[in-house]
Every structure is written in C-alpha cells, then in structure tokens.
CSV table of C-alpha atoms in Angstrom, one decimal:
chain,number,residue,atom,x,y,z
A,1,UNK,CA,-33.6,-36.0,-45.2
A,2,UNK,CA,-29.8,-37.3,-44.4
A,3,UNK,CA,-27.4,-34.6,-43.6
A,4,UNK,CA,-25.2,-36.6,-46.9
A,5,UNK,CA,-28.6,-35.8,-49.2
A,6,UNK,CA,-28.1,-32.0,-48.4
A,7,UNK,CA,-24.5,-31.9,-48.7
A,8,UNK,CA,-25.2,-33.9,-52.4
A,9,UNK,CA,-27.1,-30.7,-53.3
A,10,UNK,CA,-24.3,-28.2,-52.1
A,11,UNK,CA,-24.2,-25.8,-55.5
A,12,UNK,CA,-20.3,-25.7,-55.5
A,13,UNK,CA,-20.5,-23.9,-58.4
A,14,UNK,CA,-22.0,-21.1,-57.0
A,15,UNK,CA,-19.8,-20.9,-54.3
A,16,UNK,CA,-16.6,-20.7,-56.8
A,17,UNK,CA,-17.8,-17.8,-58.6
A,18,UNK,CA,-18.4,-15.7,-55.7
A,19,UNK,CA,-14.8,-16.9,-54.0
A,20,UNK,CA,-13.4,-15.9,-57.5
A,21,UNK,CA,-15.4,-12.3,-57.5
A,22,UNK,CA,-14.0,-12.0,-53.3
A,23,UNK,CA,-10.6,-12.9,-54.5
A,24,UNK,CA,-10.1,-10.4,-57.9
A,25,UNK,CA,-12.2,-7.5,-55.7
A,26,UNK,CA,-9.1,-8.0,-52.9
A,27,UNK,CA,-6.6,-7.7,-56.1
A,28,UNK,CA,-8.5,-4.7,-57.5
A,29,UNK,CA,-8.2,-2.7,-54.0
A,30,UNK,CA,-5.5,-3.5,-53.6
A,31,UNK,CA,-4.0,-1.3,-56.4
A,32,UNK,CA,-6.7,1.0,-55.7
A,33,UNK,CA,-5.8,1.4,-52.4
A,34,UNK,CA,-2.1,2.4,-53.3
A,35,UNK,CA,-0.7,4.8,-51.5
A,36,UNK,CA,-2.7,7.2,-48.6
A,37,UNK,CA,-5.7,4.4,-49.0
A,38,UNK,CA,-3.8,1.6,-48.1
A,39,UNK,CA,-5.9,1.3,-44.3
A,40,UNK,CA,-8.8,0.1,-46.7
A,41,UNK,CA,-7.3,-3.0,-47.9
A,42,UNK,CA,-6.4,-4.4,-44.5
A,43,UNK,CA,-9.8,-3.5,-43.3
A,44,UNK,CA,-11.6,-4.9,-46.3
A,45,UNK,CA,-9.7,-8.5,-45.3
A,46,UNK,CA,-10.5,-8.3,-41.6
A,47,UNK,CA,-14.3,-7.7,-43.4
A,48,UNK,CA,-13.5,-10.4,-45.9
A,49,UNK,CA,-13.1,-12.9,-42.7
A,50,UNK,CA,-16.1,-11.6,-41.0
A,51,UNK,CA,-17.8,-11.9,-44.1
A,52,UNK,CA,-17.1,-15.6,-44.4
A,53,UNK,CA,-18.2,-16.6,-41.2
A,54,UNK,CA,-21.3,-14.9,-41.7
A,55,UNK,CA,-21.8,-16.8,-45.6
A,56,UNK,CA,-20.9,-20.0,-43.0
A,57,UNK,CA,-23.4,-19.1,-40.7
A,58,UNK,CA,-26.1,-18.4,-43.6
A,59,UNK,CA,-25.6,-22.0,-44.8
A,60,UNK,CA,-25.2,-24.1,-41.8
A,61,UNK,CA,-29.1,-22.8,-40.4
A,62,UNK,CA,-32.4,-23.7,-41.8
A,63,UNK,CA,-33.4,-21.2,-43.8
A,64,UNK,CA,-36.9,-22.0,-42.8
A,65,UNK,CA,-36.2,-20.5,-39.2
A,66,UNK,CA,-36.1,-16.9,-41.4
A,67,UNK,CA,-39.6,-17.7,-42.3
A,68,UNK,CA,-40.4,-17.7,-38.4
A,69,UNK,CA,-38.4,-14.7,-37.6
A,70,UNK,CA,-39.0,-12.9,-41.1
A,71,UNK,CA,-41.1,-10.0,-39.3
A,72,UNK,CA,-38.9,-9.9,-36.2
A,73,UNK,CA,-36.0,-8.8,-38.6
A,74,UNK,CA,-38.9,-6.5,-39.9
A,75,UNK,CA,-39.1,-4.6,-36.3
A,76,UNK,CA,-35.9,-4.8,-35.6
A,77,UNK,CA,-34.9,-3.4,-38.8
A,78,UNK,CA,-37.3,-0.6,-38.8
A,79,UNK,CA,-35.9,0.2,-35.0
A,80,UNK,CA,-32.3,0.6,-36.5
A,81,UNK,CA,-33.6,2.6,-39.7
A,82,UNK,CA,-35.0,5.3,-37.3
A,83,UNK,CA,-32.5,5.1,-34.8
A,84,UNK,CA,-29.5,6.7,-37.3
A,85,UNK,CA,-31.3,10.0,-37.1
A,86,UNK,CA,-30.6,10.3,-33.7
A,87,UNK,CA,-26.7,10.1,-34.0
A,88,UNK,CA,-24.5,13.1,-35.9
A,89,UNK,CA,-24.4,13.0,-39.8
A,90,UNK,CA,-21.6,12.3,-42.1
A,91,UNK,CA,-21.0,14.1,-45.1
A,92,UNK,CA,-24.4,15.6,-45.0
A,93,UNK,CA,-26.1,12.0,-44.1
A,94,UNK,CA,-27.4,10.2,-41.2
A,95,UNK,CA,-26.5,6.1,-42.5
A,96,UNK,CA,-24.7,4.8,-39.5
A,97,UNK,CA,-24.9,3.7,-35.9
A,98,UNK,CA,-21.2,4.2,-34.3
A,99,UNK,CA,-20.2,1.1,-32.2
A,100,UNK,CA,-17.3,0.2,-30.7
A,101,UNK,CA,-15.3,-1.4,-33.7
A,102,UNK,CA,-17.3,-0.4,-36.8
A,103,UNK,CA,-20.0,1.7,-38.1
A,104,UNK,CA,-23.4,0.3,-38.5
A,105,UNK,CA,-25.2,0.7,-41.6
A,106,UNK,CA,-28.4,-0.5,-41.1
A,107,UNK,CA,-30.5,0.6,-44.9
A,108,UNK,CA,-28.1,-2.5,-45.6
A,109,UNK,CA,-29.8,-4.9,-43.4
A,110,UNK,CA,-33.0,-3.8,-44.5
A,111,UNK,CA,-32.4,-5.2,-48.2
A,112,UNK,CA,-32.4,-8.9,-46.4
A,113,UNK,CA,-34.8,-7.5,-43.9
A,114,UNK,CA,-37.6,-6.6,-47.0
A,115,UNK,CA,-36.6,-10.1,-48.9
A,116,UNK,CA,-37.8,-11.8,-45.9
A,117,UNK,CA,-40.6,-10.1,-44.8
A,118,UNK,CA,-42.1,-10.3,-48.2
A,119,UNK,CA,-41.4,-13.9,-49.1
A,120,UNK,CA,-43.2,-14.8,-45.7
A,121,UNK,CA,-46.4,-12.6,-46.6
A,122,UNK,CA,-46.5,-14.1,-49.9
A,123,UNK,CA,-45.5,-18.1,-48.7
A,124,UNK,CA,-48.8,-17.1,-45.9
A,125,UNK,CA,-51.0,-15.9,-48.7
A,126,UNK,CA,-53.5,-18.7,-50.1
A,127,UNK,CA,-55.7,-16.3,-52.2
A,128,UNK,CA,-55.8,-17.3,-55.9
A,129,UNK,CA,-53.0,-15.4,-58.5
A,130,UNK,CA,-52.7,-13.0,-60.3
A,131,UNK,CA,-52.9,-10.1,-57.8
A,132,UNK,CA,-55.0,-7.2,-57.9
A,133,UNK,CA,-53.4,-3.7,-56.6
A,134,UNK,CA,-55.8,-4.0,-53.6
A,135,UNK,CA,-54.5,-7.2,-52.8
A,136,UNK,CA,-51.0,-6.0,-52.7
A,137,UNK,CA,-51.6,-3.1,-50.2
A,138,UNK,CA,-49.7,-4.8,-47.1
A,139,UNK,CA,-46.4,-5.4,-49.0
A,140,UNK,CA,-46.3,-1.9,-50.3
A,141,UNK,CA,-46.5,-0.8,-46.8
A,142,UNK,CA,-43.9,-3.1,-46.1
A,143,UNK,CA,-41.4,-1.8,-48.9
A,144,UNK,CA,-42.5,1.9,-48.2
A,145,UNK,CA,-41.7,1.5,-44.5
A,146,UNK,CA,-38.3,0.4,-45.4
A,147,UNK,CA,-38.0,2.8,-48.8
A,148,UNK,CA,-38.9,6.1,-47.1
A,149,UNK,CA,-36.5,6.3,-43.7
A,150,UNK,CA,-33.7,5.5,-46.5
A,151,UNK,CA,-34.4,8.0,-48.7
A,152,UNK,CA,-34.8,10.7,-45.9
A,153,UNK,CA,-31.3,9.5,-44.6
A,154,UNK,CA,-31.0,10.8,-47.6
A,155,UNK,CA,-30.0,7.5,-49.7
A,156,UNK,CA,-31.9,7.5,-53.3
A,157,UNK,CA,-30.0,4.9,-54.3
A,158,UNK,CA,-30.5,2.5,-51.6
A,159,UNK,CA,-33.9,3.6,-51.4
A,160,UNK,CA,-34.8,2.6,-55.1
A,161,UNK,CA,-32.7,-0.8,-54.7
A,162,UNK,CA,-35.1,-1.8,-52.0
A,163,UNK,CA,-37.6,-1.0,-54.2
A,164,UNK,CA,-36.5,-2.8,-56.9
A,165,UNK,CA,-35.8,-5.8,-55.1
A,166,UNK,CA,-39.7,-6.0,-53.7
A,167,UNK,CA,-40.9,-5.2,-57.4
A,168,UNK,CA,-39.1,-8.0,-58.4
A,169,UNK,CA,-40.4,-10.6,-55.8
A,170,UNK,CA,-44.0,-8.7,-56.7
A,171,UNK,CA,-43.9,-9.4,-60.6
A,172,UNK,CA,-42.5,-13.2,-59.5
A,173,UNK,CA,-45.7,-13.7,-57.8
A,174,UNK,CA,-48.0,-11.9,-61.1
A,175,UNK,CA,-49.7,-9.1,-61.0
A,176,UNK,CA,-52.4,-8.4,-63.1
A,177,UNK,CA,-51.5,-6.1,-65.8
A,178,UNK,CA,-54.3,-3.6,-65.1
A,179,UNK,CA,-52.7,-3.1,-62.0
A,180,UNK,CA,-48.9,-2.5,-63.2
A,181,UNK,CA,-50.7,-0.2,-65.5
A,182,UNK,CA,-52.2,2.0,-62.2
A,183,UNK,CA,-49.1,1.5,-60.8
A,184,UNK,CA,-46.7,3.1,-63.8
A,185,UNK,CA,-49.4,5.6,-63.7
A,186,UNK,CA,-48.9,6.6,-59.6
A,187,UNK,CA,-44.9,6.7,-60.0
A,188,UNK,CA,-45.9,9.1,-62.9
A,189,UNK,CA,-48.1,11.2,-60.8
A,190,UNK,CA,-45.7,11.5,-57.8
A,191,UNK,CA,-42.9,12.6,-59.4
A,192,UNK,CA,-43.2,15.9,-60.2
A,193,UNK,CA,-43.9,16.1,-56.4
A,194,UNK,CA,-40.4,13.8,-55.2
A,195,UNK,CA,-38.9,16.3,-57.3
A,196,UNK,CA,-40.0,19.4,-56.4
A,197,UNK,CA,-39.9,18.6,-52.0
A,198,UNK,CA,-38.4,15.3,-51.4
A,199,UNK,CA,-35.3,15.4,-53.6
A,200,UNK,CA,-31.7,17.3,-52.3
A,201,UNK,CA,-30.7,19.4,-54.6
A,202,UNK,CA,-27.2,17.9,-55.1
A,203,UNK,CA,-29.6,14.5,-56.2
A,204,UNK,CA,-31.6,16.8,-58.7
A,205,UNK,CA,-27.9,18.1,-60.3
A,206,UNK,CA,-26.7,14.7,-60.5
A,207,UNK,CA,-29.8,13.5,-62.6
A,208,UNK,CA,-29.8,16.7,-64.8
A,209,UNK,CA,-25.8,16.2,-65.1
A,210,UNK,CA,-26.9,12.7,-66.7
A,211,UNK,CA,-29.1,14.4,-69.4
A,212,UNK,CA,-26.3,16.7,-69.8
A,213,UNK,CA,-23.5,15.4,-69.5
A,214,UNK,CA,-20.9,18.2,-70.7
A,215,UNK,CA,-22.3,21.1,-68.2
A,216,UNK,CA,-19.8,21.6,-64.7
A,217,UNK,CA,-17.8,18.8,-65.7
A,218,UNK,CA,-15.6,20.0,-62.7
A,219,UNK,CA,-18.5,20.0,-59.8
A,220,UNK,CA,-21.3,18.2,-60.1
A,221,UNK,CA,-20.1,15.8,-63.4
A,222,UNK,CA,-16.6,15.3,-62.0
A,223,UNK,CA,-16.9,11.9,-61.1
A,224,UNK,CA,-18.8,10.7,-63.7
A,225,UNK,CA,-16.3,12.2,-66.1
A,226,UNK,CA,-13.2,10.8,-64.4
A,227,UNK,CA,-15.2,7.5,-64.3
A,228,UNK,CA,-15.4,7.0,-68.2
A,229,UNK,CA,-12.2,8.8,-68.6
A,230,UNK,CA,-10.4,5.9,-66.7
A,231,UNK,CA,-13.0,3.1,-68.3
A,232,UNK,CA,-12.3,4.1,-71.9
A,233,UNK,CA,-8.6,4.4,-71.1
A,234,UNK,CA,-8.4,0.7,-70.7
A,235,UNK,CA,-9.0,-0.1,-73.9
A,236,UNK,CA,-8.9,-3.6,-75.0
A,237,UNK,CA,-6.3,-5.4,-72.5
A,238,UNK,CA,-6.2,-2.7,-70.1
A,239,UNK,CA,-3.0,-0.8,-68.5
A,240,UNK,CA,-1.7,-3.3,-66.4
A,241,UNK,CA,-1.8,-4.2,-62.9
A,242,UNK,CA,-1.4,-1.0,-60.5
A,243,UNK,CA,-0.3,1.1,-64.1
A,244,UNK,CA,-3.6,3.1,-64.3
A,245,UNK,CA,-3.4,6.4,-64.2
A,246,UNK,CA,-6.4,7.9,-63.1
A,247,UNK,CA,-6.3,5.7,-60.7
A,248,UNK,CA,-2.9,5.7,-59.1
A,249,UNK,CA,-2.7,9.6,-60.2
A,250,UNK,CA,-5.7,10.0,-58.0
A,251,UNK,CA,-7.8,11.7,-60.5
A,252,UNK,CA,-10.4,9.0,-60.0
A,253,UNK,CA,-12.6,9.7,-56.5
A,254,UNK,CA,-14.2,7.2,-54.6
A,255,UNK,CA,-11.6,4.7,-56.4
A,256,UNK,CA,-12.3,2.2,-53.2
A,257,UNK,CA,-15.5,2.3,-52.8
A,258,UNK,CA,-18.2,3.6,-56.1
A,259,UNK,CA,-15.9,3.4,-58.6
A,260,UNK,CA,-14.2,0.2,-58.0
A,261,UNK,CA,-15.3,-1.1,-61.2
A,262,UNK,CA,-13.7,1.9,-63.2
A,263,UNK,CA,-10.2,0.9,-61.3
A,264,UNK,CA,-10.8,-2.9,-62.7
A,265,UNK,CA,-11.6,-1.6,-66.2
A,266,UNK,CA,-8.8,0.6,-66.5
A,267,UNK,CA,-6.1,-1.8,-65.7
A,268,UNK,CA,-7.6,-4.6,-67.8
A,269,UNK,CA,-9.2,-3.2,-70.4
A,270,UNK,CA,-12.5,-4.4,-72.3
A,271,UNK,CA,-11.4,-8.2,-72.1
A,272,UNK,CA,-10.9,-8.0,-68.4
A,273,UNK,CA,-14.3,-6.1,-67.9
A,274,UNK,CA,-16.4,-8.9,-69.8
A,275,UNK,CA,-14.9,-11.6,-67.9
A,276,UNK,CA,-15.5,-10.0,-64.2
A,277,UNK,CA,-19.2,-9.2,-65.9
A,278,UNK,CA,-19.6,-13.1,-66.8
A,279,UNK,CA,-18.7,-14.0,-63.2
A,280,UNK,CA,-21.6,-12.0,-62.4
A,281,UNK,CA,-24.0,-13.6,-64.9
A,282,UNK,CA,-23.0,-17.0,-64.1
A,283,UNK,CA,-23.7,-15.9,-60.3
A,284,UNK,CA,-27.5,-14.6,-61.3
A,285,UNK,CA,-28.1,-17.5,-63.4
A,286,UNK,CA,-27.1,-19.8,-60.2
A,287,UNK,CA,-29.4,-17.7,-58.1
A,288,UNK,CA,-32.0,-18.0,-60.3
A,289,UNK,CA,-32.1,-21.5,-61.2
A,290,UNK,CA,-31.7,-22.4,-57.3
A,291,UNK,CA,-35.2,-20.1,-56.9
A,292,UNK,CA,-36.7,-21.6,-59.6
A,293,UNK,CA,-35.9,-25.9,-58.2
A,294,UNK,CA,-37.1,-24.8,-54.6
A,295,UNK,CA,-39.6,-27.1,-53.3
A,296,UNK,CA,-41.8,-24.8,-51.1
A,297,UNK,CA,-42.6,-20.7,-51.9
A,298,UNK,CA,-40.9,-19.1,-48.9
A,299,UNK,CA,-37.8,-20.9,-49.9
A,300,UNK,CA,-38.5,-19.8,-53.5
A,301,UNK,CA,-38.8,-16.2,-52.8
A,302,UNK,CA,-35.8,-15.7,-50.5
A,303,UNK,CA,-33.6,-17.1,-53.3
A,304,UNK,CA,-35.1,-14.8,-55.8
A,305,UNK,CA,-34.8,-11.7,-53.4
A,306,UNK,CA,-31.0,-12.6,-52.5
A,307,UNK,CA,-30.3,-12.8,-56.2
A,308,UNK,CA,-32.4,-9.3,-56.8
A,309,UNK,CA,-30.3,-7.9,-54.1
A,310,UNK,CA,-27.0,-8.7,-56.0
A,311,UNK,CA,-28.7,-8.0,-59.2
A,312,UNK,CA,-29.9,-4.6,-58.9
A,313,UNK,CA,-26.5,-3.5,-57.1
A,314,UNK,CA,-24.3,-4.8,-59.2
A,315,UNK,CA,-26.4,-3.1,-62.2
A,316,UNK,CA,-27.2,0.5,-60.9
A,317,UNK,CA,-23.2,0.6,-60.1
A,318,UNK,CA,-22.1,-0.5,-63.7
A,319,UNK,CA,-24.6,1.7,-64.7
A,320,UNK,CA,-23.3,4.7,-62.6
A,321,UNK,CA,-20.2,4.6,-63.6
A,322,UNK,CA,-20.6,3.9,-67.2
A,323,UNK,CA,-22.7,7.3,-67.5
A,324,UNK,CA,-25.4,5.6,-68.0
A,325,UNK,CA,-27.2,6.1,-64.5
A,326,UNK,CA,-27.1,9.0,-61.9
A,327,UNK,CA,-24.3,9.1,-59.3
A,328,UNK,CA,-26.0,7.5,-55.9
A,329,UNK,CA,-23.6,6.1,-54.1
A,330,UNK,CA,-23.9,2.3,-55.0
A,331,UNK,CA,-21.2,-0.2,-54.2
A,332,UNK,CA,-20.4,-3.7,-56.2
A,333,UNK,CA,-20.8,-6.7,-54.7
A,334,UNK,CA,-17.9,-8.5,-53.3
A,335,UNK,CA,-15.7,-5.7,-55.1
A,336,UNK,CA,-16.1,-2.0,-53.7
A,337,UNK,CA,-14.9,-1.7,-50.5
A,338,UNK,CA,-17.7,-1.8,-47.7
A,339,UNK,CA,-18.2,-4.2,-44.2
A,340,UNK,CA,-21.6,-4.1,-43.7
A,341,UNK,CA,-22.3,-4.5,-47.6
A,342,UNK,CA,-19.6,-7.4,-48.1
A,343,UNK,CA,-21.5,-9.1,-44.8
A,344,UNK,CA,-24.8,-8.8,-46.3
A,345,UNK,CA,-23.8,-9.9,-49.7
A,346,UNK,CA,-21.8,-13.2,-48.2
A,347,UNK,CA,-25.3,-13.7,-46.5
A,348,UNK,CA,-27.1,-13.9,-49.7
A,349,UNK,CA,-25.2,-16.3,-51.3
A,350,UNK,CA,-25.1,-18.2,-47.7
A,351,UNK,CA,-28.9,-18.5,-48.3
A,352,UNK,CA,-28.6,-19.2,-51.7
A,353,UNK,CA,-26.5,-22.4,-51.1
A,354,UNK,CA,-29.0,-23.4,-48.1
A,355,UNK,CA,-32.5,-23.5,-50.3
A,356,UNK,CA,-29.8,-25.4,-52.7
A,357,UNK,CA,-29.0,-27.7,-49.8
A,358,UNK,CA,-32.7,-28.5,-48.9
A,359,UNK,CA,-33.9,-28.3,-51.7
A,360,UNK,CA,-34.8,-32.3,-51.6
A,361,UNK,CA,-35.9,-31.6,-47.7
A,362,UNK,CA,-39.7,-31.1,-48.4
C-alpha cells in the first residue's frame, strides 16, 4: 500500500488529545514546581523533547518489525530488570540503572516489553478459542517473570500494572470461564501468603490506612489526607492558576510526581477535573477503536496493550489520590513528572497511530 493510503489513515485525532494532555501536564508543573521544584519543569521539557522523538520514531517504523523482535525486548528486558539489584537503592528501592545523563527505570520498559511479548505468543497461537488455564501456562510465565523482579524492587504498584495490562490482553483473547473461576480462586489462596512474607511492611500500612482512613493521619495517611484535602478544596472552578494552597504552601508531597492530579484539581476545581478526565476517555476510546479496526492479531493486541498501559495508570493514580486506592507510587500519563514514563507513554501512542496508519496494509 502507497505511503499517501497510510498517511490517509493517520488518526489525528488521537494525536491532538494527547498533545493537549502534554501541553496542560507542562502548565500543571509548572505551578507545581513553584519555588525549590523549579529543576523539574525544565527537565520535564528537555523529557518532553526526547519524548517526541521517540512518539516520532514509534510511528515512522513498522510495527510489525516488534512482532520480530517482540522476545528480544523480552531478554533484554528481563536483563535490565535484574541488573537494578546490583546498583545502590534509593529511598529503600532498587528501580534504576545510573547512566551518564539520566536514571534508567527499566520496570517501565517492561510494560511495552510484556505487551509485545504477549501479542506475539497470541498472533503465533493457532489452537481454537476460548482458552483453557493449561493453555495459558507460557504467558503466565511471561507476566510473572516480569511481575516478580518488580515487586521485589520493591514496586507493588508497577508490579500489579503489569499484571493488569497482561490480564487484559488475556480476557481480549477469551478465556473460558471455568478457568477465570480457578484463577480468582489461586489469587485468593496466595494472599494470605503475599501478605504475610512478600509484602513491606510500609505496603501492608498503606493498605490498612485505606480501610482506615482516620488512624496516623500524620505518618502513614499523610499523603492521602493532604491529597483529598487539596482535591476537595477546588471545589467547583477551582482556586486559580498557581493560587492553591496546599500546593504552593507545600503541604501537598510528591506534588510533581504522584499527586500531580491533586495540584490540577485544586486549581481548577471539579469542572477542570472532568475535562482533563474526558481527554483521557476520548484517548482510550481512540485506542480502543484503532485495536478493534486492525487487520491482523499482532497488530490488534499491541494496540489494546498500549491503551491498557495508559489505562490502568491513569486509573490506579486517580484512584490513589482520590482515597480510593493504596498509595503505590503511580504516576499519570503525560502529567506527573517522569522521563522514562513520559518516553514510554509517547511510545504507546506512537504505536497506536502506526497500526492506525497500516491499518489498510494487509
């Protein structure tokens, strides 16, 4: 097909709603960044730039080469997961490889790493649908062999993301009920264990300051608190650009990064909040449509897994700092502050616009 007939099919709308969510997440740091934070806006627009060439370079390739190189990402992903042990934690965590200019954070990468790896097992796989659990053995050791060097970094949010995103590309393909129903059942089973010897104890607080919300409001709860403190204090309209108080008081922690969206809904408001969420919708409804008009199943699944990926994050971060979730450590797309997160989520979209493009190719 004509290079014209691909360029026909560019999804432009896609491509303005994510510009739009780039451009109001460099406003809202902006003013979060007020002040002692300032380094984070001028690194978050050198990122921006990166970020852009790497969207660029995410369209301009077939994406049908990723089908190719889907379990080289795998091993090379899986090298850089187990190579953050051997540098010096941060903060109590090993997530990053030091280079020269930057800090690696390869749990990142292994959200596209998993969305590839699995769309190619599943675009290879000719046996007849729904699957049985048994079936489905070699993508659960794909997702738990990127699920469990996360969560021993330790990163339970990331860790259940990744999840998430391969259950979704898993109930995409069916799976017969029985099996969901032994699955529910296993998840059941191991939790008492995860609980008792695989989670911190700083994790276990966080989820038992969720059920109860009121107890060391000034440890363990703090953020959370500060979080709907500033939310509900936007009211309808909000406070104004850079007139928020918890945020430019700097009651509000992790105002750059987690809590971006609590800096955005304090300044404007309810009104202000819907309209960034729309963005949001309009982006998953793009991603999902694009998925759904693909001609062949690898192309198929890596739209659907780029959307999950910008799904679930966006959600478990709303949910966070709403009070509705536990406090992992999830940033939002094209909002928080965050390289290696604003490269990866410029590549989604990169790849959502090339199966868009192609679309017509098969």
């Amino acid at each position: 097909m004509t290079q014209r007939k691909a360029l026909d099919n560019f999804h432009l709308p896609l491509l303005f709603v994510s510009l739009t969510i780039c451009a109001l997440g460099l406003v809202n740091l902006y003013s979060a960044s007020s002040g002692g934070a300032a380094p984070y806006f001028f690194s978050q627009l050198a990122w921006m730039g990166l970020a852009l060439l790497a969207g660029a370079f995410a369209v301009m390739i077939d994406y049908r080469i990723h089908e190719r190189l889907a379990y080289v990402y795998f091993a090379v992903v899986i090298f850089l997961l187990l190579a953050v042990f051997l540098f010096p934690s941060a903060g109590g965590a090993k997530r990053w490889i030091p280079l020269i200019f930057f800090k690696l954070q390869p749990s990142e990468l292994a959200k596209l790493a998993i969305v590839a790896a699995l769309a190619r097992w599943f675009h290879d796989d000719a046996r007849a649908r729904p699957y049985t659990l048994k079936q489905l053995r070699i993508p659960m050791v794909l997702l738990g062999s990127f699920a469990l060097p996360v969560l021993l970094e330790p990163d339970l949010g990331t860790s259940l993301l990744i999840l998430a995103i391969g259950g979704t590309t898993v109930l995409f393909v069916r799976v017969r009920w029985k099996s969901l129903a032994l699955v529910l059942l296993a998840m059941m089973l191991v939790s008492f264990p995860a609980w008792k010897f695989v989670l911190k104890d700083y994790q276990k607080q966080r989820i038992l300051n969720l059920l109860e919300p009121e107890t060391d409001i000034k440890g363990i709860g703090y953020h959370r608190r500060q979080s709907i403190i500033a939310i509900g204090s936007g009211e309808t309209f909000g406070k104004g650009f850079q007139e928020g108080t918890q945020t430019q008081l700097k009651f509000l922690p992790e105002k750059h990064t987690d809590f971006i969206f609590s800096v955005w809904a304090e300044e404007h408001g309810f009104v202000g909040s819907m309209g960034l969420l729309l963005l949001y919708f309009a982006l998953f409804v793009f991603g999902i449509r694009i998925s759904s008009e693909a001609r062949e199943r690898f192309g198929a699944l890596l739209a659907l897994g780029c959307t999950s990926i910008l799904f679930w994050q966006m959600l478990i971060n709303i949910g966070m700092v709403l009070g509705l979730l536990p406090v992992v450590g999830m940033t939002l797309p094209f909002m928080s502050y965050g390289g290696t997160s604003l490269v990866v989520c410029a590549i989604c979209v990169g790849l959502l616009l090339n199966v868009s493009m192609r679309r017509y190719m098969f």
